[in-house]
Coordinates of C-alpha atoms in Angstrom, one line a residue:
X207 CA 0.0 0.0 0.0
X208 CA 1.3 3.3 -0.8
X209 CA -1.1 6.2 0.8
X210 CA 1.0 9.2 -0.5
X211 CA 1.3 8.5 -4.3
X212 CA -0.3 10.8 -6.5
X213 CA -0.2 9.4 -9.7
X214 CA -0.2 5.9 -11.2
X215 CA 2.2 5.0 -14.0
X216 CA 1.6 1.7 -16.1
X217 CA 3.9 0.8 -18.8
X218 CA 2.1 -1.9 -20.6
X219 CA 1.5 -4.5 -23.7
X220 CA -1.8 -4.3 -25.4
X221 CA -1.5 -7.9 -26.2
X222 CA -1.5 -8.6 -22.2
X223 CA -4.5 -6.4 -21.2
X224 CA -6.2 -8.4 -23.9
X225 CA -5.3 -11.6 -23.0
X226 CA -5.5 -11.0 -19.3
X227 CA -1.8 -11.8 -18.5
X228 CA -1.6 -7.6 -17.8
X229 CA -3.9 -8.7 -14.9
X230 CA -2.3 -12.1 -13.9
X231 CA 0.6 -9.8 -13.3
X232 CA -1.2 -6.8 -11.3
X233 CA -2.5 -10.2 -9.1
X234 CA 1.2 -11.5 -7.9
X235 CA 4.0 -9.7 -5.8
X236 CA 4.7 -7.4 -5.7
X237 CA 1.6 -5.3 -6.9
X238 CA -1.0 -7.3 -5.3
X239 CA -1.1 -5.5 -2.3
X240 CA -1.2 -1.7 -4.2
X241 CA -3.4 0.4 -3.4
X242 CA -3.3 4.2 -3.5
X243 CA -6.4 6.0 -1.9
X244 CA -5.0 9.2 -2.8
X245 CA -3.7 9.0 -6.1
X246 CA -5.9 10.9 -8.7
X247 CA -4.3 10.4 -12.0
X248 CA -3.6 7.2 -14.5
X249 CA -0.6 7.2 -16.6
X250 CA -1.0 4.4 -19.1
X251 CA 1.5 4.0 -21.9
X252 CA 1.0 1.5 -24.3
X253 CA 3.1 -0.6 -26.6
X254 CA 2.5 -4.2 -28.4
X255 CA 5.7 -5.6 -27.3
X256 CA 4.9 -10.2 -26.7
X257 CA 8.6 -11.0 -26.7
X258 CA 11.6 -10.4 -29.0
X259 CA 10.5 -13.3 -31.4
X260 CA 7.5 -11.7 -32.1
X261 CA 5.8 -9.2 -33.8
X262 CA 2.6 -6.6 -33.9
X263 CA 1.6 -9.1 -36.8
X264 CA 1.8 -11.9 -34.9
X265 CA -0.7 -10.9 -32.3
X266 CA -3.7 -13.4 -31.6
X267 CA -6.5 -11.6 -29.6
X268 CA -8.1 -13.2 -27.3
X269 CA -12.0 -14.1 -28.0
X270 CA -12.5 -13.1 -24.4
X271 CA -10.7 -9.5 -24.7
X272 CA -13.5 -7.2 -24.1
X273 CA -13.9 -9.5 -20.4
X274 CA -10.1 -9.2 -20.0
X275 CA -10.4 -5.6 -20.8
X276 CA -13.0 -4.6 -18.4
X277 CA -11.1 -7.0 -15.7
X278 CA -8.5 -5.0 -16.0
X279 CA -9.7 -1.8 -16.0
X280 CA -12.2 -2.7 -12.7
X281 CA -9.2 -4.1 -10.6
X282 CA -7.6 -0.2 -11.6
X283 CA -9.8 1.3 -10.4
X284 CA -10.5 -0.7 -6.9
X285 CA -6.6 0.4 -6.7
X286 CA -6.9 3.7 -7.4
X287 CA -10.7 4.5 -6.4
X288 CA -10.3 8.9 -6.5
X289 CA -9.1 8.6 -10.2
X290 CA -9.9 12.0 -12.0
X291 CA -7.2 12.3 -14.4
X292 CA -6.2 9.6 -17.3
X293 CA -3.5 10.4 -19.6
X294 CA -3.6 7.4 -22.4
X295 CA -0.6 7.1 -24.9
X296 CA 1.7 4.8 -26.8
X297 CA 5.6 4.1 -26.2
X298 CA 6.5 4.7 -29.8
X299 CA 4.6 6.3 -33.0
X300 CA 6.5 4.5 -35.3
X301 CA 5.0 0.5 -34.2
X302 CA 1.5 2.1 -35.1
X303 CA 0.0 0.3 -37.5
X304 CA -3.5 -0.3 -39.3
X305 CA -3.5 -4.2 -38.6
X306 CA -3.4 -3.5 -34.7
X307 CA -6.6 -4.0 -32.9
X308 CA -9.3 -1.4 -32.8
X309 CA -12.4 -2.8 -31.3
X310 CA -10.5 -3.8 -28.6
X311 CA -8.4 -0.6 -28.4
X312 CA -11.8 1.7 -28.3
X313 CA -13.4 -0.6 -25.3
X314 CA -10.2 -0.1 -23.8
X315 CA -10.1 3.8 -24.0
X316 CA -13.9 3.9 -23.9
X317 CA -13.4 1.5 -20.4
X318 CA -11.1 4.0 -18.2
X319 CA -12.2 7.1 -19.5
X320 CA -15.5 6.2 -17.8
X321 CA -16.5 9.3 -15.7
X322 CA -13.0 10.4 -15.6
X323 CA -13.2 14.4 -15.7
X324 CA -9.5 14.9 -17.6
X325 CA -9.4 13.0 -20.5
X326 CA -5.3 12.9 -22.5
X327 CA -4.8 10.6 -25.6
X328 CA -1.7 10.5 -27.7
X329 CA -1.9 8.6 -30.2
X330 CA -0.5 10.5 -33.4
X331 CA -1.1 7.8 -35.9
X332 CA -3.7 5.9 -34.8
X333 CA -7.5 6.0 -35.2
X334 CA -9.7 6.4 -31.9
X335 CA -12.8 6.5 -31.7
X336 CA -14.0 7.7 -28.3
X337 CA -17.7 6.5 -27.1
X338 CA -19.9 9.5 -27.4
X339 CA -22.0 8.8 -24.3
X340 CA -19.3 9.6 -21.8
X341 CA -20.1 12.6 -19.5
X342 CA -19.1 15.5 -17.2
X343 CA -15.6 16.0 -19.1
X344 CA -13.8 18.8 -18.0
X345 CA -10.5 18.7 -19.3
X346 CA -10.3 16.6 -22.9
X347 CA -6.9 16.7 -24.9
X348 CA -6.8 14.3 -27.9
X349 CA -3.4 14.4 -30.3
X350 CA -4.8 11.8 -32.9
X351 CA -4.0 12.6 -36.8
X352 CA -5.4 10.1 -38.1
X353 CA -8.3 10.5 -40.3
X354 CA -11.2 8.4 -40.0
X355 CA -11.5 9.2 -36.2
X356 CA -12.3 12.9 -35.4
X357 CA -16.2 12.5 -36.0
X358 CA -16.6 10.5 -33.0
X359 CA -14.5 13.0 -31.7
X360 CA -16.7 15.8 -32.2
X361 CA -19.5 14.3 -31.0
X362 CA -17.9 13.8 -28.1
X363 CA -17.2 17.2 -27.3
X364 CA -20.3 18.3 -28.3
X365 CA -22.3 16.0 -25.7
X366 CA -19.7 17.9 -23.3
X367 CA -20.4 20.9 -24.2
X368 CA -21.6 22.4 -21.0
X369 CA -19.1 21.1 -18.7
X370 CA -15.9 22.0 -20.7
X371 CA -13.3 23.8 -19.4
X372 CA -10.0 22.9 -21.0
X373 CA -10.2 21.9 -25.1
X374 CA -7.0 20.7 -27.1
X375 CA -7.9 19.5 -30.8
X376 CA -6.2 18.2 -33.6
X377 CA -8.5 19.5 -36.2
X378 CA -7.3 18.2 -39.3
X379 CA -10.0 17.5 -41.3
X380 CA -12.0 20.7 -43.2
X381 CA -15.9 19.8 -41.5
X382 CA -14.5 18.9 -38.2
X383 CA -15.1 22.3 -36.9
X384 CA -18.8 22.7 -38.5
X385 CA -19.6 19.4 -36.2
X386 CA -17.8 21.6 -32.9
X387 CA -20.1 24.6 -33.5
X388 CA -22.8 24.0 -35.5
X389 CA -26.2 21.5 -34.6
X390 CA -27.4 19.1 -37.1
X391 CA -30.6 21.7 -37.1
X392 CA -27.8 24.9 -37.6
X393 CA -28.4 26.1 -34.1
X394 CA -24.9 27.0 -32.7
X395 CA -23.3 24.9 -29.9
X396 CA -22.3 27.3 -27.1
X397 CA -19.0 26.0 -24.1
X398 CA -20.3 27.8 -21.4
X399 CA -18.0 27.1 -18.9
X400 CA -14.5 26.5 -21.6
X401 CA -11.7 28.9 -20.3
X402 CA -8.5 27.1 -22.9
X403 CA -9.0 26.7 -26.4
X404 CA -6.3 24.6 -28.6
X405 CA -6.4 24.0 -32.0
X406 CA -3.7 22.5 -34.4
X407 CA -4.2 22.4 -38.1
X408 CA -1.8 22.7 -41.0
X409 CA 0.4 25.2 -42.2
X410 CA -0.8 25.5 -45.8
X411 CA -4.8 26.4 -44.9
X412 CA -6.2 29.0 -46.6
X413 CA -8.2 31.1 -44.1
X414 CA -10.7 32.4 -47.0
X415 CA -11.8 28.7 -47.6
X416 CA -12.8 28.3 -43.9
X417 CA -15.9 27.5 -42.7
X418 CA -18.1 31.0 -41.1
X419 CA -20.6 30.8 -38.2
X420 CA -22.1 34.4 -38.7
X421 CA -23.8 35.5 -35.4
X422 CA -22.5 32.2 -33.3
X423 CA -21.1 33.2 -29.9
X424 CA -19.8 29.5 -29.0
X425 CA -16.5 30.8 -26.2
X426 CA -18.0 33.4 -24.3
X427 CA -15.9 32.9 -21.1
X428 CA -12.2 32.1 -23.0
X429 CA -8.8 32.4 -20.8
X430 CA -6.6 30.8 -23.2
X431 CA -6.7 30.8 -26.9
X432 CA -4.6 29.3 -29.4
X433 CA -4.0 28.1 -33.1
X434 CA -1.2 25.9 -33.7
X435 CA -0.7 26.8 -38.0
X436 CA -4.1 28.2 -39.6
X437 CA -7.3 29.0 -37.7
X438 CA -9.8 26.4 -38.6
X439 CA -12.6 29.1 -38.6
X440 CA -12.9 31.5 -41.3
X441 CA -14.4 34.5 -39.0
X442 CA -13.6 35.9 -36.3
X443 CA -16.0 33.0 -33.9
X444 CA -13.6 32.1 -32.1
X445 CA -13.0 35.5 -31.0
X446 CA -16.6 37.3 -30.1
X447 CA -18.0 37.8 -26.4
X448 CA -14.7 36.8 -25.0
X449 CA -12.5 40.3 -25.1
X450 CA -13.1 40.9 -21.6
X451 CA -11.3 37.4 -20.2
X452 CA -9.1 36.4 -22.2
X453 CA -5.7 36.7 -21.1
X454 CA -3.2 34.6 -23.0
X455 CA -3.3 34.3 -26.8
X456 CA -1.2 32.2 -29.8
X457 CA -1.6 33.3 -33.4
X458 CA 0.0 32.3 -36.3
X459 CA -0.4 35.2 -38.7
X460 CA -1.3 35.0 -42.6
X461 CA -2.5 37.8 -44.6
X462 CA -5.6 36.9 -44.4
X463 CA -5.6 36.6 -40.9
X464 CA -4.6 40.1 -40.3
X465 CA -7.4 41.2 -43.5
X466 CA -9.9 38.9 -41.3
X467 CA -9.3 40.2 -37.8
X468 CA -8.9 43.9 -38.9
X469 CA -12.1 43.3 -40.8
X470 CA -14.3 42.3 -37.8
X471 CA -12.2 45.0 -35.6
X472 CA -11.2 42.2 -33.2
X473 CA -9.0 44.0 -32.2
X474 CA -9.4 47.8 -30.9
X475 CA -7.7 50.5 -28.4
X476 CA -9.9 49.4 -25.5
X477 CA -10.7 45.6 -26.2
X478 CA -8.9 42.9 -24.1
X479 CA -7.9 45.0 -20.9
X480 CA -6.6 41.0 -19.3
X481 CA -4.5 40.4 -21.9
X482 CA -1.3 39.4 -20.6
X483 CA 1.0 36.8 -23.1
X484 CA 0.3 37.2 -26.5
X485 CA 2.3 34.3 -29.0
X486 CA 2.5 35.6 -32.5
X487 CA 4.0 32.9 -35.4
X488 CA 4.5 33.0 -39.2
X489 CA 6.0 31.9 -41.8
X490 CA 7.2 34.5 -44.9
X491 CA 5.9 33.8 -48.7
X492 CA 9.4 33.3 -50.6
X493 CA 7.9 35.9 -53.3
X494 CA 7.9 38.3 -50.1
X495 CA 9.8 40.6 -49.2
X496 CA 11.1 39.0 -46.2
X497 CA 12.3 42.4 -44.2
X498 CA 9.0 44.0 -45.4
X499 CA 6.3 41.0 -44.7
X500 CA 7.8 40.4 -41.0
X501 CA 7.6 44.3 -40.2
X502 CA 3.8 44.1 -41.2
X503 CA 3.4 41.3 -39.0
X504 CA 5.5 42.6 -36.4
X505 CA 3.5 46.3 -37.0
X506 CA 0.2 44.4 -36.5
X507 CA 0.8 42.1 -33.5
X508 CA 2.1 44.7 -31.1
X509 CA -1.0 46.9 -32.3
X510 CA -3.0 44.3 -30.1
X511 CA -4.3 45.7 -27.0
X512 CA -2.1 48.6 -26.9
X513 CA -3.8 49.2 -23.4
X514 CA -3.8 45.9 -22.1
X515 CA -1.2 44.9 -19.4
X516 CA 0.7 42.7 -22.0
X517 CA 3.6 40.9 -19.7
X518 CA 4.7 38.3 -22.1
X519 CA 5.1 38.6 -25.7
X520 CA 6.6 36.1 -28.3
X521 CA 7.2 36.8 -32.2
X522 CA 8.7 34.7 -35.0
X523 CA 11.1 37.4 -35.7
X524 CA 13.6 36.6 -38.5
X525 CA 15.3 39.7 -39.6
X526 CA 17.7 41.7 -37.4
X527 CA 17.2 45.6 -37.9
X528 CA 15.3 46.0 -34.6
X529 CA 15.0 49.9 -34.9
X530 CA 11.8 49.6 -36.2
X531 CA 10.9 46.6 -33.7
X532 CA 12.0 49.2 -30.6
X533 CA 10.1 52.0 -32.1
X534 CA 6.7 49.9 -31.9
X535 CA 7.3 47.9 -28.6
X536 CA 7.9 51.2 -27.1
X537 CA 4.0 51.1 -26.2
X538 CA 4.2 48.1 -24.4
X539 CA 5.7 48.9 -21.4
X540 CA 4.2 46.1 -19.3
X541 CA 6.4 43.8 -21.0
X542 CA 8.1 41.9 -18.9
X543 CA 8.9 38.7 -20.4
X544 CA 10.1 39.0 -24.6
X545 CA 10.5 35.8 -26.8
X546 CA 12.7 36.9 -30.1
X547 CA 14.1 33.0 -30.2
X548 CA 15.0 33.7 -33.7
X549 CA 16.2 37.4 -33.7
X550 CA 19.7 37.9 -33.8
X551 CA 20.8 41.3 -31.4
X552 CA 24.0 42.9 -30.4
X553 CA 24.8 43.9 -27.1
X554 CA 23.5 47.7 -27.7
X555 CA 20.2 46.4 -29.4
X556 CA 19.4 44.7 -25.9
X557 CA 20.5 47.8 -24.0
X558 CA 17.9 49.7 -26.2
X559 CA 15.3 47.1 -25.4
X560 CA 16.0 47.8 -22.0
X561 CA 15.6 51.6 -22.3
X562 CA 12.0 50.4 -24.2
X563 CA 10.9 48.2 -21.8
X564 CA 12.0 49.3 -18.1
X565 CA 10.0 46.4 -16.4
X566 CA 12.0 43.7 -19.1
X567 CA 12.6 40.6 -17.0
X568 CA 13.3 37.4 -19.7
X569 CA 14.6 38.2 -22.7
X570 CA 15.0 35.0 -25.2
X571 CA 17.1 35.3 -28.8
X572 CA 20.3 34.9 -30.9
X573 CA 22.8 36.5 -30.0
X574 CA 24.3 38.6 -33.5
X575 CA 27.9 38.2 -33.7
X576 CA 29.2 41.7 -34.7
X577 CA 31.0 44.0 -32.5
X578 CA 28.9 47.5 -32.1
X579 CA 31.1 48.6 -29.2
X580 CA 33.8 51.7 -30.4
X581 CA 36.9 50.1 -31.3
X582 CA 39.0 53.2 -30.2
X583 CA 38.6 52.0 -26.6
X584 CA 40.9 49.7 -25.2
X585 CA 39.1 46.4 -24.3
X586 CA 40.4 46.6 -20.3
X587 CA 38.6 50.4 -20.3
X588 CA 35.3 49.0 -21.9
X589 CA 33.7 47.7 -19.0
X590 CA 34.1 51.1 -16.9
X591 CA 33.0 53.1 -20.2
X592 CA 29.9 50.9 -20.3
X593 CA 29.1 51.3 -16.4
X594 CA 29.7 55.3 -17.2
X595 CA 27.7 55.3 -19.6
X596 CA 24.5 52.7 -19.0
X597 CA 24.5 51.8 -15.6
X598 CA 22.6 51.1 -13.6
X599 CA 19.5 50.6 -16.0
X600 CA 17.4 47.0 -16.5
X601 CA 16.3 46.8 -12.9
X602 CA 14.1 44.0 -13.3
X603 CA 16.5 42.2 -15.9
X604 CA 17.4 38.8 -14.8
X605 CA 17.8 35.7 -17.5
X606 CA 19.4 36.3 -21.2
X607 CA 18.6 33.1 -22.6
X608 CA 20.2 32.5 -25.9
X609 CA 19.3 30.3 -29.1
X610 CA 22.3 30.3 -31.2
X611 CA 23.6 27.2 -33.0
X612 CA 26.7 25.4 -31.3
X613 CA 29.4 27.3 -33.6
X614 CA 28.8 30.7 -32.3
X615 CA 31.4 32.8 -31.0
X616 CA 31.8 31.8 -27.1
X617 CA 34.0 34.8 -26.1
X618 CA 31.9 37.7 -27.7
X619 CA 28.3 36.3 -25.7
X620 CA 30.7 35.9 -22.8
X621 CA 31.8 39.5 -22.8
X622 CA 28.5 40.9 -23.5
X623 CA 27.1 38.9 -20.9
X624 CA 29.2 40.2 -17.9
X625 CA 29.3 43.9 -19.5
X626 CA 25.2 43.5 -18.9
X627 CA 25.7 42.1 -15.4
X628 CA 27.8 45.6 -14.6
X629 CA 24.8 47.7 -15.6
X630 CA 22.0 45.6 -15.1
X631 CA 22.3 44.8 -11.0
X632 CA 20.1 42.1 -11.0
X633 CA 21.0 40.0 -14.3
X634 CA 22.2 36.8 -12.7
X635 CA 21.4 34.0 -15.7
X636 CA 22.5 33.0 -19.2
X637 CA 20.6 30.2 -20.6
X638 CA 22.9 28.5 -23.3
X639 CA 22.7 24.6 -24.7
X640 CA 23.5 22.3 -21.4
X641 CA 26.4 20.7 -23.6
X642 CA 28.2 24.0 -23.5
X643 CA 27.6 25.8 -20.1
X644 CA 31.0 24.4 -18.6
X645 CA 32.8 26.1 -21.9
X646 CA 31.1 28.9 -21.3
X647 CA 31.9 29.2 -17.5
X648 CA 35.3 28.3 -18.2
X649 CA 35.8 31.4 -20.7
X650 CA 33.9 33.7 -17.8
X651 CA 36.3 33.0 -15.1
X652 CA 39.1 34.0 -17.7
X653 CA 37.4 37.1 -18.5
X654 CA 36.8 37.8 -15.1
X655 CA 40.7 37.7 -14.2
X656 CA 41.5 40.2 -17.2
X657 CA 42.0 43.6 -16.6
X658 CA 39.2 45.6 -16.7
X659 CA 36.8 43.2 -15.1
X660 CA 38.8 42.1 -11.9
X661 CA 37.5 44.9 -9.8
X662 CA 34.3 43.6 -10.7
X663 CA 34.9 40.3 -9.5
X664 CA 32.2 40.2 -6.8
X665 CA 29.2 41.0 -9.1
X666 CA 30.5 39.2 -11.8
X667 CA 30.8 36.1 -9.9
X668 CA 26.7 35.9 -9.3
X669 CA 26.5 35.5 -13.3
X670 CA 25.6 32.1 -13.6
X671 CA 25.8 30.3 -17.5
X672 CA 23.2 27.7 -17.5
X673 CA 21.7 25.3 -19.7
X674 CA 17.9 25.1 -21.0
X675 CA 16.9 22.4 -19.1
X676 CA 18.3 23.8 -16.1
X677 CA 16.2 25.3 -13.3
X678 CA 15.8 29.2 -15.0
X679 CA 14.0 31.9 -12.8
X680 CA 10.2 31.6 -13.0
X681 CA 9.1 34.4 -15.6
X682 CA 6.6 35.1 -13.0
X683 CA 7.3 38.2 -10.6
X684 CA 5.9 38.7 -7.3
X685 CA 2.5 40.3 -8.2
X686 CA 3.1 42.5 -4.6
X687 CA 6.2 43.7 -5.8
X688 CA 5.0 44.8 -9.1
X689 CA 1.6 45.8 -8.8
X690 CA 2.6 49.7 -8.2
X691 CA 5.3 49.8 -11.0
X692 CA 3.3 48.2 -13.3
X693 CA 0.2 50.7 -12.9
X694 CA 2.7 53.5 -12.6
X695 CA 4.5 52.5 -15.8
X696 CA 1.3 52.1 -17.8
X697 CA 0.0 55.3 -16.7

């Protein structure tokens, strides 16, 4: 018995939950004396592993599966009796194939998912299709791309349409989303209660061919919206009676999303007043004009609620004059958070961002590797001519993380990075790739021993380089702390 264990995690063969052996298993030592009274969520992963000298083809079902199956699933759930939660997925993508068992896989799914509020499925590749009659979902998150399956899909969302909260969709197939908002009768469905919208499509949609639900209200009360590639709606639906709550938002921009949203006015001076992260992606037509197509996007995305307390905001942006990027973002200065993964910037472009955004604390890109500093100064003197000259400034500055390739210049981003920790006093993390921090760290302490920077030793020793995965400073700041500031600032 284990009373503290929160979640469940079952690694499993398909071909032994159909042929009972799963069970047979779960019976002997030493599971047969699990139980977990307080354990609310089921991890299943699935795979069809029998044994190395066999394969998925090879599999012989068991005439008395769906008995096994329910066995199984009852003996779960005497273990685990306050499940909520059941995540449902399979070991590898690439076993997946259209021979494997489906009735049995769909009692299976159908079996634990019954009255479980949080419903997860991944399974890319395969088809699932989820009984319709299940109830009370809350929470339903299905990463299927497999065509054939999503009807049953939408009818289950649609039978769960007033108990929503949480909705994450592969929608790749073009009536999908007429079945998620329209009635067989063309009545609109309506998610009363849904507070985080996800859909993923394709990159190659074209918004004009989308389907339009003209006066349908469906996400009054959205938190969370956001389109993976191409809205699946042609209108603006997804936006309307929603401006007032919703606080996060992902876009991936076309041309005719911008004609479509300016269109409907989605987006005015004194709409959104929660927003708060706004996630902005596109990709640029070759017969574009890169420079000029990015700008436009740029141009439009930080028009959105100029008056909204925007903290977070992430752009696609590929090309690296950021004059004109400064000039815009200058109305934004709530920002606090900045995503520019794939914008390269000097040393003095980030000092600017700094001046353009006082309550900047994250700032993510590429580091550009050209030298803006004035070569008549003699390297030792550059670190008091920048402290002269910029410091203090940044006071909420804290993590530079940086998305160059391996074969950047280490020594450039290491000088750059302790001349900001002398002006910015609370810059205290560089976010490389894990491989490299030790490199990195290595050329810092050798920096630090040069002349120039010695002096400096104490500050420059609370610079800390990183790597991704490591433990980076929650982009969250202490809502007492910046309450005041904030208002002041956006005043």
């Amino acid at each position: 018995m284990n009373l503290h264990t929160k979640k469940l995690r079952l690694k499993l063969s398909e071909y032994y939950i159909y042929n009972g052996l799963a069970l047979e298993a779960l019976l002997r030592e030493p599971y047969v004396d699990f139980t977990s009274p307080k354990a609310c969520s089921l991890d299943l992963k699935l795979d069809l592993s029998r044994g190395s000298d066999h394969s998925a083809e090879d599999i012989i079902i068991s005439s008395d599966a769906e008995a096994h199956i329910r066995a199984f699933v009852r003996h779960i759930r005497q273990k685990v009796p306050m499940l909520q939660k059941a995540y449902i997925g399979s070991t590898s993508d690439t076993a997946i194939r259209t021979h494997l068992p489906s009735q049995q896989f769909d009692t299976l799914v159908a079996q634990i998912c019954q009255s479980i509020p949080d419903i997860e499925l991944r399974f890319p590749s395969r088809p699932i299709r989820m009984d319709s009659s299940l109830s009370a979902i809350r929470r339903l998150v299905n990463d299927n791309r497999e065509g054939g399956s999503i009807e049953s899909m939408v009818q289950l969302v649609r039978h769960n349409a007033l108990t929503l909260q949480h909705l994450d969709l592969n929608l790749l197939e073009g009536d999908a989303i007429t079945g998620l908002i329209q009635n067989a009768d063309g009545s609109y469905v309506q998610y009363p209660d849904l507070h985080t919208l996800r859909f993923r499509t394709t990159r190659d949609r074209d918004l004009s061919r989308q389907p339009v639900f003209p006066g349908a209200v469906p996400f009054p009360c959205l938190r969370n919206l956001n389109f993976i590639f191409t809205s699946p709606i042609g209108d603006d639906t997804p936006f309307r009676g929603n401006s007032a709550t919703l606080g996060s938002l992902g876009l991936y921009l076309t041309q005719n999303m911008i004609a479509m949203l300016r269109r409907n006015k989605v987006f005015t001076p004194t709409s959104h007043p929660r927003l708060q992260y706004v996630r902005l992606e596109w990709t640029t037509n070759p017969a574009e004009h890169r420079s000029a197509s990015e700008f436009e996007y740029m141009k439009f995305g930080l028009s959105i609620g100029p008056n909204a307390l925007v903290r977070q905001f992430c752009m696609t942006l590929l090309h690296p004059g950021l004059g004109s990027v400064l000039t815009a973002i200058g109305k934004h200065k709530c920002i606090q958070v900045l995503e520019l993964a794939h914008t390269s910037m000097h040393i003095m472009d980030i000092i600017a961002l700094l001046k353009a955004l006082p309550l900047l604390s994250h700032l993510h890109s590429k580091a550009l590797l050209t030298d803006p500093l004035p070569n008549d100064i003699p390297e030792h003197e550059i670190p008091a001519y920048m402290i002269a000259n910029y410091s203090p400034m940044g006071r909420w500055f804290r993590c530079w993380r940086i998305s160059n390739s391996p074969n950047f210049n280490y020594q450039i981003i290491v000088r750059w990075a302790l001349l900001l920790a002398l002006i910015c006093p609370n810059l205290d993390y560089v976010a490389v790739l894990a491989e490299y921090r030790e490199l990195f760290m290595a050329h810092m302490q050798k920096m630090i021993a040069s002349s120039g920077y010695r002096q400096h030793v104490t500050r420059l020793r609370r610079l800390l380089f990183g790597g991704w995965s490591d433990h980076i400073p929650s982009v969250e700041i202490a809502q007492a702390k910046m309450e005041a500031t904030t208002a002041a600032v956006a005043n």
